[in-house]
Amino acid sequence: MKISIVGSGYVGLITGISLSSLGHRITCIENNKDKVFAINNGKSPFYEPGVDLALKSAIKKGLLQATESLKEGVINSDITIIAVGTPTIDNKIDLTFVKKASEEIGRALRESKKYHVVTVKSTVLPGVTEQVVKPIIEKFSGKSIGEYGLCMSPEFLSEGTAIKDAQEPDRIVIGQYDDKSGMEFAKIYNGSKAPIIFTNLWTAELTKYTANSLLATLISFSNEIARIAEATGKVDILEVWKGVHLDKRLSPINGRVRIKPGVLKFILSGCGYGGSCFPKDTKAIASYADELGIETSLIKSVIEINNTQPIRTVKLLEDVLGKNLAGKKIAVLGLTFKPDTDDLRESPAFPIINELLSEGAIVFGHDPGAYKEGVPPQLSNLGISLANSTEEALKNADGVIVVTSWKEYTQLTPKFFKENMKLPVVIDARRIYNRSSFTNAGVIYKGIGL
Ligand code: UDX
């Protein structure tokens, strides 16, 4: 089938690449000229493992191209997917790009004679597809449902594994305005083994927020318990999680093999979640509930715990170095919100760095991915030095906070910290090191949940 995708950001391009692997012809519509040029030359505008290779292969097979012309892309396709950004402004979802895309798609459809399905893949609150997208498309196309189809199908991609997540989805949720819309849209998944859930538009929209809020809730719950563990002075939270994870309802036994479900990664303590989804989606669903008159004390607490969790790592540092960090050199290892990405959005590294700076510390940051292709604006005005190596970041440092669990950091030894730092004070915000081997080697080691 011919599919056009409006927006060539993370979701749009990865969706396009994965649909091309099912044999569809994809047109990525993007209003940024540089991105169009990059995509057509097989270069992804963002970093994601495997994306360049998959993109080049799709282009070579003639199955994917990018264009600035929305009209051309829409008219020459059977299905249009909206994959533009839905940022948060003042804790509320900003639909500017969704509205603009809907208007332009509507205008293009006015000139199209055939049945065309429009599917929203951007994360939008319940009701947006029916109450915002639909009237705009109808106003500008002059058509009504039946003459065109309307669906909402959320994405469930995780950064770092997005290509695999998109090519082998665990489920496909299709919210449909009517049966015909859903049946037509589902054709693009012919050949996929994933189960398809057909539902209404509102349910599909809420499914996405629920999936992300559940995982965010597990993280904040784990961090709240870590605070209790810390306060006892007697408990290592990792041992608690070991005891909890082995409940066979959380890790079932199949024959003799213990299955370790991916969800257990979210029942672990650390310095909090970040990224493009959890912070934005939890805030958006909470303010949507407010509008409905529903009190979401749980989701609001999840957000609050996450807001305060990062700076607890600075308190751990102060427990060793004292309250006054003025003039002390502190290294921060890991700036991205998680490993294997260059994404800095909502990374817990920022509140940690701001707290260190406000206390007068001299901060050296390091990250293997965040500034490989040049220093992004979020980092250039931060008031920290960016090191080219872990050695440079740690050299003569009075302390280090390890924020992101990049593989490179997990392999650092106590000897390495001792040899490079003035004072080997290691704050492990992700609990990636073996506590006893670090303390036995003479490192002053502190971690979340200890
Ligand atoms: C997430 C969802 O997993 C994905 O399904 C959805 O489509 C988009 O949002 P992503 O943002 O890529 O994906 O990151 P994920 O790997 O889920 O991690 C999110 C954040 O949680 C990261 O900041 C990570 O460090 C943090 N996290 C994860 C914890 O703080 N503790 C944990 O135990 C696990």
PDB file of N, CA, C and O in Angstrom, residues 4-32:
ATOM      1  N   SER A   4       1.461   7.725   3.458  1.00  0.00           N
ATOM      2  CA  SER A   4       2.193   8.965   3.726  1.00  0.00           C
ATOM      3  C   SER A   4       2.184   9.198   5.232  1.00  0.00           C
ATOM      4  O   SER A   4       1.199   8.877   5.911  1.00  0.00           O
ATOM      5  N   ILE A   5       3.296   9.733   5.727  1.00  0.00           N
ATOM      6  CA  ILE A   5       3.416   9.955   7.173  1.00  0.00           C
ATOM      7  C   ILE A   5       3.801  11.408   7.401  1.00  0.00           C
ATOM      8  O   ILE A   5       4.840  11.870   6.904  1.00  0.00           O
ATOM      9  N   VAL A   6       2.960  12.138   8.108  1.00  0.00           N
ATOM     10  CA  VAL A   6       3.234  13.562   8.346  1.00  0.00           C
ATOM     11  C   VAL A   6       4.061  13.692   9.626  1.00  0.00           C
ATOM     12  O   VAL A   6       3.599  13.335  10.708  1.00  0.00           O
ATOM     13  N   GLY A   7       5.283  14.214   9.474  1.00  0.00           N
ATOM     14  CA  GLY A   7       6.195  14.362  10.613  1.00  0.00           C
ATOM     15  C   GLY A   7       7.256  13.266  10.566  1.00  0.00           C
ATOM     16  O   GLY A   7       6.927  12.092  10.632  1.00  0.00           O
ATOM     17  N   SER A   8       8.509  13.688  10.417  1.00  0.00           N
ATOM     18  CA  SER A   8       9.591  12.692  10.342  1.00  0.00           C
ATOM     19  C   SER A   8      10.472  12.759  11.576  1.00  0.00           C
ATOM     20  O   SER A   8      11.702  12.711  11.488  1.00  0.00           O
ATOM     21  N   GLY A   9       9.835  12.907  12.721  1.00  0.00           N
ATOM     22  CA  GLY A   9      10.567  12.820  13.984  1.00  0.00           C
ATOM     23  C   GLY A   9      10.736  11.352  14.305  1.00  0.00           C
ATOM     24  O   GLY A   9      10.631  10.481  13.425  1.00  0.00           O
ATOM     25  N   TYR A  10      10.959  11.097  15.547  1.00  0.00           N
ATOM     26  CA  TYR A  10      11.224   9.743  16.022  1.00  0.00           C
ATOM     27  C   TYR A  10      10.129   8.759  15.622  1.00  0.00           C
ATOM     28  O   TYR A  10      10.378   7.751  14.962  1.00  0.00           O
ATOM     29  N   VAL A  11       8.895   9.091  15.979  1.00  0.00           N
ATOM     30  CA  VAL A  11       7.783   8.168  15.736  1.00  0.00           C
ATOM     31  C   VAL A  11       7.529   8.020  14.235  1.00  0.00           C
ATOM     32  O   VAL A  11       7.393   6.905  13.717  1.00  0.00           O
ATOM     33  N   GLY A  12       7.487   9.158  13.521  1.00  0.00           N
ATOM     34  CA  GLY A  12       7.155   9.124  12.104  1.00  0.00           C
ATOM     35  C   GLY A  12       8.154   8.323  11.291  1.00  0.00           C
ATOM     36  O   GLY A  12       7.772   7.427  10.520  1.00  0.00           O
ATOM     37  N   LEU A  13       9.420   8.622  11.474  1.00  0.00           N
ATOM     38  CA  LEU A  13      10.419   7.949  10.633  1.00  0.00           C
ATOM     39  C   LEU A  13      10.534   6.462  10.982  1.00  0.00           C
ATOM     40  O   LEU A  13      10.596   5.612  10.092  1.00  0.00           O
ATOM     41  N   ILE A  14      10.532   6.155  12.265  1.00  0.00           N
ATOM     42  CA  ILE A  14      10.665   4.731  12.645  1.00  0.00           C
ATOM     43  C   ILE A  14       9.437   3.948  12.175  1.00  0.00           C
ATOM     44  O   ILE A  14       9.565   2.825  11.687  1.00  0.00           O
ATOM     45  N   THR A  15       8.262   4.554  12.280  1.00  0.00           N
ATOM     46  CA  THR A  15       7.054   3.890  11.777  1.00  0.00           C
ATOM     47  C   THR A  15       7.191   3.665  10.269  1.00  0.00           C
ATOM     48  O   THR A  15       6.883   2.580   9.753  1.00  0.00           O
ATOM     49  N   GLY A  16       7.668   4.676   9.569  1.00  0.00           N
ATOM     50  CA  GLY A  16       7.838   4.565   8.116  1.00  0.00           C
ATOM     51  C   GLY A  16       8.795   3.441   7.745  1.00  0.00           C
ATOM     52  O   GLY A  16       8.503   2.606   6.875  1.00  0.00           O
ATOM     53  N   ILE A  17       9.920   3.400   8.430  1.00  0.00           N
ATOM     54  CA  ILE A  17      10.914   2.361   8.127  1.00  0.00           C
ATOM     55  C   ILE A  17      10.312   0.975   8.392  1.00  0.00           C
ATOM     56  O   ILE A  17      10.456   0.052   7.587  1.00  0.00           O
ATOM     57  N   SER A  18       9.602   0.835   9.515  1.00  0.00           N
ATOM     58  CA  SER A  18       9.082  -0.500   9.849  1.00  0.00           C
ATOM     59  C   SER A  18       7.970  -0.901   8.869  1.00  0.00           C
ATOM     60  O   SER A  18       7.887  -2.058   8.464  1.00  0.00           O
ATOM     61  N   LEU A  19       7.150   0.060   8.437  1.00  0.00           N
ATOM     62  CA  LEU A  19       6.092  -0.294   7.481  1.00  0.00           C
ATOM     63  C   LEU A  19       6.684  -0.620   6.103  1.00  0.00           C
ATOM     64  O   LEU A  19       6.147  -1.456   5.373  1.00  0.00           O
ATOM     65  N   SER A  20       7.809   0.011   5.771  1.00  0.00           N
ATOM     66  CA  SER A  20       8.443  -0.316   4.484  1.00  0.00           C
ATOM     67  C   SER A  20       8.954  -1.758   4.518  1.00  0.00           C
ATOM     68  O   SER A  20       8.986  -2.434   3.502  1.00  0.00           O
ATOM     69  N   SER A  21       9.323  -2.229   5.718  1.00  0.00           N
ATOM     70  CA  SER A  21       9.825  -3.611   5.786  1.00  0.00           C
ATOM     71  C   SER A  21       8.688  -4.624   5.568  1.00  0.00           C
ATOM     72  O   SER A  21       8.940  -5.806   5.349  1.00  0.00           O
ATOM     73  N   LEU A  22       7.438  -4.150   5.626  1.00  0.00           N
ATOM     74  CA  LEU A  22       6.308  -5.039   5.294  1.00  0.00           C
ATOM     75  C   LEU A  22       5.943  -4.904   3.812  1.00  0.00           C
ATOM     76  O   LEU A  22       4.934  -5.432   3.347  1.00  0.00           O
ATOM     77  N   GLY A  23       6.758  -4.132   3.076  1.00  0.00           N
ATOM     78  CA  GLY A  23       6.572  -4.017   1.626  1.00  0.00           C
ATOM     79  C   GLY A  23       5.779  -2.794   1.181  1.00  0.00           C
ATOM     80  O   GLY A  23       5.510  -2.630  -0.011  1.00  0.00           O
ATOM     81  N   HIS A  24       5.390  -1.926   2.104  1.00  0.00           N
ATOM     82  CA  HIS A  24       4.619  -0.737   1.716  1.00  0.00           C
ATOM     83  C   HIS A  24       5.536   0.361   1.166  1.00  0.00           C
ATOM     84  O   HIS A  24       6.718   0.401   1.499  1.00  0.00           O
ATOM     85  N   ARG A  25       4.925   1.241   0.359  1.00  0.00           N
ATOM     86  CA  ARG A  25       5.681   2.398  -0.172  1.00  0.00           C
ATOM     87  C   ARG A  25       5.390   3.601   0.717  1.00  0.00           C
ATOM     88  O   ARG A  25       4.230   4.011   0.843  1.00  0.00           O
ATOM     89  N   ILE A  26       6.446   4.137   1.294  1.00  0.00           N
ATOM     90  CA  ILE A  26       6.268   5.189   2.304  1.00  0.00           C
ATOM     91  C   ILE A  26       6.752   6.538   1.796  1.00  0.00           C
ATOM     92  O   ILE A  26       7.852   6.651   1.255  1.00  0.00           O
ATOM     93  N   THR A  27       5.927   7.554   2.011  1.00  0.00           N
ATOM     94  CA  THR A  27       6.380   8.931   1.772  1.00  0.00           C
ATOM     95  C   THR A  27       6.380   9.662   3.106  1.00  0.00           C
ATOM     96  O   THR A  27       5.332   9.808   3.741  1.00  0.00           O
ATOM     97  N   CYS A  28       7.558  10.073   3.514  1.00  0.00           N
ATOM     98  CA  CYS A  28       7.671  10.840   4.767  1.00  0.00           C
ATOM     99  C   CYS A  28       7.515  12.312   4.427  1.00  0.00           C
ATOM    100  O   CYS A  28       8.254  12.839   3.584  1.00  0.00           O
ATOM    101  N   ILE A  29       6.552  12.956   5.067  1.00  0.00           N
ATOM    102  CA  ILE A  29       6.309  14.372   4.786  1.00  0.00           C
ATOM    103  C   ILE A  29       6.877  15.190   5.942  1.00  0.00           C
ATOM    104  O   ILE A  29       6.543  14.951   7.113  1.00  0.00           O
ATOM    105  N   GLU A  30       7.737  16.126   5.573  1.00  0.00           N
ATOM    106  CA  GLU A  30       8.466  16.849   6.620  1.00  0.00           C
ATOM    107  C   GLU A  30       8.695  18.273   6.139  1.00  0.00           C
ATOM    108  O   GLU A  30       9.131  18.483   5.010  1.00  0.00           O
ATOM    109  N   ASN A  31       8.389  19.268   6.994  1.00  0.00           N
ATOM    110  CA  ASN A  31       8.562  20.646   6.506  1.00  0.00           C
ATOM    111  C   ASN A  31       9.959  21.210   6.734  1.00  0.00           C
ATOM    112  O   ASN A  31      10.263  22.308   6.295  1.00  0.00           O
ATOM    113  N   ASN A  32      10.814  20.436   7.395  1.00  0.00           N
ATOM    114  CA  ASN A  32      12.194  20.883   7.584  1.00  0.00           C
ATOM    115  C   ASN A  32      13.053  20.337   6.421  1.00  0.00           C
ATOM    116  O   ASN A  32      13.276  19.140   6.311  1.00  0.00           O
TER     117      ASN A  32
END
